[in-house]
mmCIF file of C-alpha atoms in Angstrom:
data_model
loop_
_atom_site.group_PDB
_atom_site.id
_atom_site.type_symbol
_atom_site.label_atom_id
_atom_site.label_comp_id
_atom_site.label_asym_id
_atom_site.label_seq_id
_atom_site.Cartn_x
_atom_site.Cartn_y
_atom_site.Cartn_z
ATOM 1 C CA MET P 428 -35.788 -7.741 -16.962
ATOM 2 C CA SER P 429 -32.635 -5.725 -18.217
ATOM 3 C CA GLU P 430 -29.505 -4.464 -15.655
ATOM 4 C CA ILE P 431 -28.113 -1.012 -16.053
ATOM 5 C CA PHE P 432 -24.455 -1.401 -15.702
ATOM 6 C CA THR P 433 -22.523 1.787 -15.347
ATOM 7 C CA LYS P 434 -18.840 1.687 -16.646
ATOM 8 C CA GLU P 435 -16.097 3.597 -15.080
ATOM 9 C CA PRO P 436 -14.509 6.259 -16.735
ATOM 10 C CA ALA P 437 -11.580 5.551 -18.427
ATOM 11 C CA HIS P 438 -9.191 7.982 -16.657
ATOM 12 C CA MET P 439 -10.459 6.431 -13.396
ATOM 13 C CA ARG P 440 -9.771 2.880 -14.390
ATOM 14 C CA THR P 441 -6.758 4.250 -15.632
ATOM 15 C CA TYR P 442 -5.646 5.952 -12.583
ATOM 16 C CA ARG P 443 -6.493 2.928 -10.662
ATOM 17 C CA GLY P 444 -4.630 0.825 -12.717
ATOM 18 C CA ILE P 445 -1.122 2.517 -12.073
ATOM 19 C CA ARG P 446 -2.193 2.512 -8.360
ATOM 20 C CA ASP P 447 -2.420 -1.063 -8.228
ATOM 21 C CA LEU P 448 1.304 -1.235 -9.871
ATOM 22 C CA ILE P 449 2.724 1.047 -7.536
ATOM 23 C CA LEU P 450 0.652 -0.570 -4.309
ATOM 24 C CA SER P 451 2.056 -4.144 -5.383
ATOM 25 C CA GLY P 452 5.469 -3.310 -5.924
ATOM 26 C CA ASP P 453 5.353 -3.849 -9.622
ATOM 27 C CA LEU P 454 6.670 -0.812 -9.975
ATOM 28 C CA VAL P 455 9.975 -0.674 -8.026
ATOM 29 C CA PRO P 456 11.921 2.210 -6.830
ATOM 30 C CA GLY P 457 13.636 3.967 -9.274
ATOM 31 C CA GLU P 458 12.033 2.751 -12.289
ATOM 32 C CA PRO P 459 11.107 5.120 -14.995
ATOM 33 C CA VAL P 460 7.405 5.560 -15.738
ATOM 34 C CA THR P 461 6.569 6.356 -19.434
ATOM 35 C CA ILE P 462 3.306 6.753 -20.992
ATOM 36 C CA GLN P 463 3.827 4.664 -23.872
ATOM 37 C CA GLY P 464 5.119 1.725 -21.667
ATOM 38 C CA LEU P 465 1.785 2.220 -19.334
ATOM 39 C CA THR P 466 -0.677 2.684 -22.258
ATOM 40 C CA ASP P 467 0.706 -1.045 -23.230
ATOM 41 C CA ARG P 468 0.441 -2.768 -19.886
ATOM 42 C CA LEU P 469 -2.829 -1.085 -19.000
ATOM 43 C CA ASP P 470 -4.053 -1.250 -22.493
ATOM 44 C CA ALA P 471 -5.294 2.134 -21.570
ATOM 45 C CA GLY P 472 -5.100 5.490 -24.050
ATOM 46 C CA MET P 473 -2.308 7.891 -24.079
ATOM 47 C CA THR P 474 -4.623 11.043 -22.292
ATOM 48 C CA PRO P 475 -5.749 9.085 -19.455
ATOM 49 C CA VAL P 476 -2.098 7.611 -18.739
ATOM 50 C CA ARG P 477 -1.069 11.502 -19.059
ATOM 51 C CA GLU P 478 -3.967 12.231 -16.745
ATOM 52 C CA ALA P 479 -3.269 9.778 -14.367
ATOM 53 C CA ILE P 480 0.540 10.059 -14.254
ATOM 54 C CA ARG P 481 -0.161 13.901 -13.292
ATOM 55 C CA ARG P 482 -2.729 13.151 -10.438
ATOM 56 C CA LEU P 483 -0.183 10.613 -8.948
ATOM 57 C CA THR P 484 2.782 12.914 -9.325
ATOM 58 C CA SER P 485 0.651 15.499 -6.998
ATOM 59 C CA GLU P 486 -0.025 12.827 -4.435
ATOM 60 C CA GLY P 487 3.702 12.122 -4.350
ATOM 61 C CA ALA P 488 3.578 8.401 -5.631
ATOM 62 C CA LEU P 489 5.751 9.320 -8.773
ATOM 63 C CA VAL P 490 8.360 11.736 -9.217
ATOM 64 C CA PHE P 491 8.381 14.189 -12.004
ATOM 65 C CA HIS P 492 12.078 15.430 -13.001
ATOM 66 C CA GLY P 493 13.236 18.393 -14.957
ATOM 67 C CA ASN P 494 13.730 16.586 -17.883
ATOM 68 C CA ARG P 495 10.345 15.502 -18.209
ATOM 69 C CA ARG P 496 11.311 12.253 -16.961
ATOM 70 C CA VAL P 497 9.208 10.294 -14.231
ATOM 71 C CA THR P 498 10.101 7.742 -11.941
ATOM 72 C CA VAL P 499 8.693 5.862 -8.973
ATOM 73 C CA PRO P 500 10.418 7.547 -5.612
ATOM 74 C CA VAL P 501 13.684 6.370 -4.112
ATOM 75 C CA LEU P 502 12.771 6.960 -0.347
ATOM 76 C CA SER P 503 15.472 8.752 1.520
ATOM 77 C CA LEU P 504 16.117 7.871 4.960
ATOM 78 C CA SER P 505 14.456 11.104 6.507
ATOM 79 C CA GLU P 506 11.548 10.364 4.315
ATOM 80 C CA VAL P 507 10.949 6.719 5.667
ATOM 81 C CA ASP P 508 11.231 8.410 9.656
ATOM 82 C CA GLU P 509 8.413 10.772 8.333
ATOM 83 C CA LEU P 510 6.354 8.156 6.646
ATOM 84 C CA ILE P 511 6.880 5.598 10.075
ATOM 85 C CA PHE P 512 5.833 8.890 12.412
ATOM 86 C CA ALA P 513 2.928 9.542 10.139
ATOM 87 C CA ARG P 514 1.796 5.825 9.536
ATOM 88 C CA LEU P 515 2.123 4.971 13.448
ATOM 89 C CA ALA P 516 0.087 8.493 14.441
ATOM 90 C CA LEU P 517 -2.853 7.530 11.718
ATOM 91 C CA GLU P 518 -3.054 3.808 11.067
ATOM 92 C CA PRO P 519 -3.347 2.658 14.935
ATOM 93 C CA GLU P 520 -6.271 5.114 15.693
ATOM 94 C CA LEU P 521 -8.355 4.228 12.301
ATOM 95 C CA ALA P 522 -7.998 0.440 12.819
ATOM 96 C CA LYS P 523 -9.756 1.161 16.618
ATOM 97 C CA ARG P 524 -12.412 3.322 14.716
ATOM 98 C CA GLY P 525 -12.794 0.599 12.735
ATOM 99 C CA ALA P 526 -13.089 -2.088 15.265
ATOM 100 C CA GLU P 527 -15.374 -0.357 16.971
ATOM 101 C CA GLN P 528 -17.827 -0.424 13.954
ATOM 102 C CA MET P 529 -17.106 -3.935 11.716
ATOM 103 C CA SER P 530 -19.855 -6.381 11.922
ATOM 104 C CA GLU P 531 -19.327 -10.268 12.215
ATOM 105 C CA ALA P 532 -19.703 -10.308 8.573
ATOM 106 C CA GLU P 533 -17.129 -7.537 8.008
ATOM 107 C CA ILE P 534 -14.588 -9.788 10.364
ATOM 108 C CA ALA P 535 -15.313 -12.888 8.660
ATOM 109 C CA ALA P 536 -14.346 -11.168 5.516
ATOM 110 C CA LEU P 537 -11.689 -9.874 7.015
ATOM 111 C CA THR P 538 -10.262 -13.481 8.310
ATOM 112 C CA LEU P 539 -10.921 -14.640 4.547
ATOM 113 C CA VAL P 540 -8.645 -11.897 3.393
ATOM 114 C CA ASP P 541 -6.104 -12.796 5.938
ATOM 115 C CA ASN P 542 -6.049 -16.412 5.019
ATOM 116 C CA GLU P 543 -4.799 -15.336 1.068
ATOM 117 C CA ILE P 544 -2.107 -13.329 2.977
ATOM 118 C CA ASP P 545 -0.778 -16.883 4.627
ATOM 119 C CA GLU P 546 -1.279 -18.782 1.479
ATOM 120 C CA ALA P 547 0.676 -16.394 -0.383
ATOM 121 C CA MET P 548 3.386 -16.239 2.443
ATOM 122 C CA ARG P 549 3.588 -19.907 2.086
ATOM 123 C CA LYS P 550 3.820 -19.822 -1.925
ATOM 124 C CA GLY P 551 6.319 -17.212 -1.775
ATOM 125 C CA ASP P 552 4.197 -14.910 -3.508
ATOM 126 C CA MET P 553 5.425 -11.528 -3.010
ATOM 127 C CA ARG P 554 3.134 -9.836 -5.447
ATOM 128 C CA GLY P 555 -0.198 -11.780 -3.695
ATOM 129 C CA TYR P 556 1.310 -11.103 -0.352
ATOM 130 C CA MET P 557 1.128 -7.216 -1.246
ATOM 131 C CA ILE P 558 -2.206 -7.018 -2.538
ATOM 132 C CA HIS P 559 -3.847 -8.967 0.143
ATOM 133 C CA ASN P 560 -2.145 -7.022 2.629
ATOM 134 C CA HIS P 561 -2.873 -3.839 1.380
ATOM 135 C CA ARG P 562 -6.499 -5.075 1.131
ATOM 136 C CA PHE P 563 -6.790 -6.356 4.831
ATOM 137 C CA HIS P 564 -5.773 -2.882 6.062
ATOM 138 C CA MET P 565 -8.151 -0.935 3.958
ATOM 139 C CA LEU P 566 -11.053 -3.279 4.965
ATOM 140 C CA LEU P 567 -10.309 -2.509 8.600
ATOM 141 C CA TYR P 568 -9.525 1.516 7.869
ATOM 142 C CA ARG P 569 -12.708 1.932 5.848
ATOM 143 C CA ALA P 570 -15.065 0.610 8.344
ATOM 144 C CA ALA P 571 -14.154 3.795 10.218
ATOM 145 C CA HIS P 572 -15.725 5.658 7.712
ATOM 146 C CA THR P 573 -13.360 8.692 8.269
ATOM 147 C CA GLU P 574 -13.432 11.668 5.544
ATOM 148 C CA VAL P 575 -9.862 13.319 6.251
ATOM 149 C CA ILE P 576 -7.825 10.608 7.703
ATOM 150 C CA GLY P 577 -8.502 7.732 5.502
ATOM 151 C CA PRO P 578 -7.135 9.537 2.187
ATOM 152 C CA MET P 579 -3.984 10.681 4.147
ATOM 153 C CA VAL P 580 -3.370 6.893 4.694
ATOM 154 C CA ASP P 581 -4.300 6.228 1.135
ATOM 155 C CA THR P 582 -1.203 8.207 0.224
ATOM 156 C CA LEU P 583 1.141 7.164 2.597
ATOM 157 C CA TRP P 584 0.556 3.862 1.102
ATOM 158 C CA LEU P 585 1.224 4.789 -2.335
ATOM 159 C CA ARG P 586 4.301 6.075 -1.237
ATOM 160 C CA SER P 587 5.176 2.940 0.885
ATOM 161 C CA GLY P 588 4.145 0.207 -1.525
ATOM 162 C CA PRO P 589 7.238 -0.137 -3.773
ATOM 163 C CA ALA P 590 9.567 0.012 -0.595
ATOM 164 C CA LEU P 591 7.755 -2.499 0.859
ATOM 165 C CA ARG P 592 8.198 -4.585 -2.217
ATOM 166 C CA VAL P 593 11.784 -4.660 -1.891
ATOM 167 C CA MET P 594 11.902 -5.221 1.739
ATOM 168 C CA CYS P 595 9.458 -8.503 1.168
ATOM 169 C CA THR P 596 11.788 -9.619 -1.501
ATOM 170 C CA ARG P 597 15.002 -9.262 0.500
ATOM 171 C CA PHE P 598 13.731 -10.882 3.755
ATOM 172 C CA GLY P 599 11.619 -13.399 2.026
ATOM 173 C CA SER P 600 7.957 -14.590 2.651
ATOM 174 C CA GLN P 601 8.499 -16.681 5.826
ATOM 175 C CA ASN P 602 9.895 -13.352 7.794
ATOM 176 C CA LEU P 603 7.380 -11.194 7.010
ATOM 177 C CA PRO P 604 5.819 -9.406 10.262
ATOM 178 C CA ASP P 605 2.200 -10.491 10.357
ATOM 179 C CA MET P 606 0.245 -9.202 13.273
ATOM 180 C CA HIS P 607 -2.962 -9.981 11.565
ATOM 181 C CA GLN P 608 -3.905 -12.829 13.750
ATOM 182 C CA VAL P 609 -3.823 -10.932 17.107
ATOM 183 C CA ALA P 610 -5.606 -7.952 15.482
ATOM 184 C CA ILE P 611 -8.539 -10.270 14.624
ATOM 185 C CA LYS P 612 -8.444 -11.890 17.847
ATOM 186 C CA ALA P 613 -8.909 -8.749 19.236
ATOM 187 C CA LEU P 614 -11.599 -7.681 17.176
ATOM 188 C CA ARG P 615 -13.791 -10.501 18.048
ATOM 189 C CA ALA P 616 -13.333 -9.570 21.666
ATOM 190 C CA GLY P 617 -14.384 -6.645 21.125
ATOM 191 C CA ASP P 618 -10.911 -4.688 22.001
ATOM 192 C CA GLY P 619 -10.245 -1.856 20.260
ATOM 193 C CA ASP P 620 -7.213 -0.869 21.938
ATOM 194 C CA GLY P 621 -5.872 -4.337 21.232
ATOM 195 C CA VAL P 622 -6.680 -4.066 17.484
ATOM 196 C CA ALA P 623 -4.631 -0.406 17.525
ATOM 197 C CA GLU P 624 -1.715 -2.050 19.267
ATOM 198 C CA ALA P 625 -1.687 -5.302 16.914
ATOM 199 C CA ILE P 626 -1.903 -2.515 13.901
ATOM 200 C CA ARG P 627 1.021 -0.433 15.259
ATOM 201 C CA HIS P 628 3.243 -3.388 15.667
ATOM 202 C CA ASP P 629 2.665 -4.580 12.196
ATOM 203 C CA ILE P 630 3.453 -1.099 10.663
ATOM 204 C CA LEU P 631 6.635 -0.590 12.885
ATOM 205 C CA GLN P 632 7.932 -4.099 11.991
ATOM 206 C CA GLY P 633 7.575 -3.763 8.261
ATOM 207 C CA MET P 634 8.807 0.110 8.193
ATOM 208 C CA GLU P 635 11.562 -0.579 10.348
ATOM 209 C CA ASN P 636 12.915 -3.143 7.992
ATOM 210 C CA ILE P 637 12.443 -0.694 5.350
ATOM 211 C CA ARG P 638 14.696 1.835 7.203
ATOM 212 C CA ALA P 639 17.511 -1.088 7.615
ATOM 213 C CA ILE P 640 17.431 -1.431 3.322
ATOM 214 C CA VAL P 641 17.280 2.591 2.833
ATOM 215 C CA ALA P 642 20.340 3.065 5.789
ATOM 216 C CA GLU P 643 22.178 0.480 4.301
ATOM 217 C CA SER P 644 21.990 1.772 0.717
ATOM 218 C CA ALA P 645 23.007 5.191 2.121
ATOM 219 C CA GLU P 646 26.153 3.878 3.135
ATOM 220 C CA GLU P 647 27.172 2.083 0.559
ATOM 221 C CA THR P 648 26.206 4.844 -1.585
ATOM 222 C CA ALA P 649 28.535 7.310 0.862
ATOM 223 C CA GLU P 650 31.476 4.533 0.676
ATOM 224 C CA ASN P 651 31.554 4.593 -2.956
ATOM 225 C CA ALA P 652 31.520 8.261 -3.219
#
């Protein structure tokens, strides 16, 4: 009996490929992004890359400059503060809603992802940490099945990803915030509020570290001006 496989369109595959580079921090803040560089990196066509760059620019994940140059955003202190506000306003609520709908099998899958995070931290694998940390949060949030809040949070993560990678590299894998075990314990106890509070602390710890780095950089820039 033959099976029919649906191949993902090139433009979507390319878009997801560039998204992954941003979310994993493989593209760092301030890094120039070129069409040719991405076509080589992703083995993609120029047209899908152009479309993906246009879409990611509209989502704020990339910045288009007047001289036709595209870069990964460098966050300002005010932008970090906005991201902290937005993430704390939305993600704990998503976590709570997700917790109320997750099955035992889904909680088990989430636990396996957290094990991958722990292994990446043990090895000092920043990229692995970024990938599995994002996956952990998305598995929890997508269980909420929201049509509006979920896509908004996706965009917030795209804006935060490169700066989070910088933070991970600066503070080291052994000093990264990890409230996931607390969240999983609350999940198993059916405590949605406890899950929300664990995710709130997880976000706040990471974003406060990012804020400290951005503030330090701003001070250095002001002193050298």
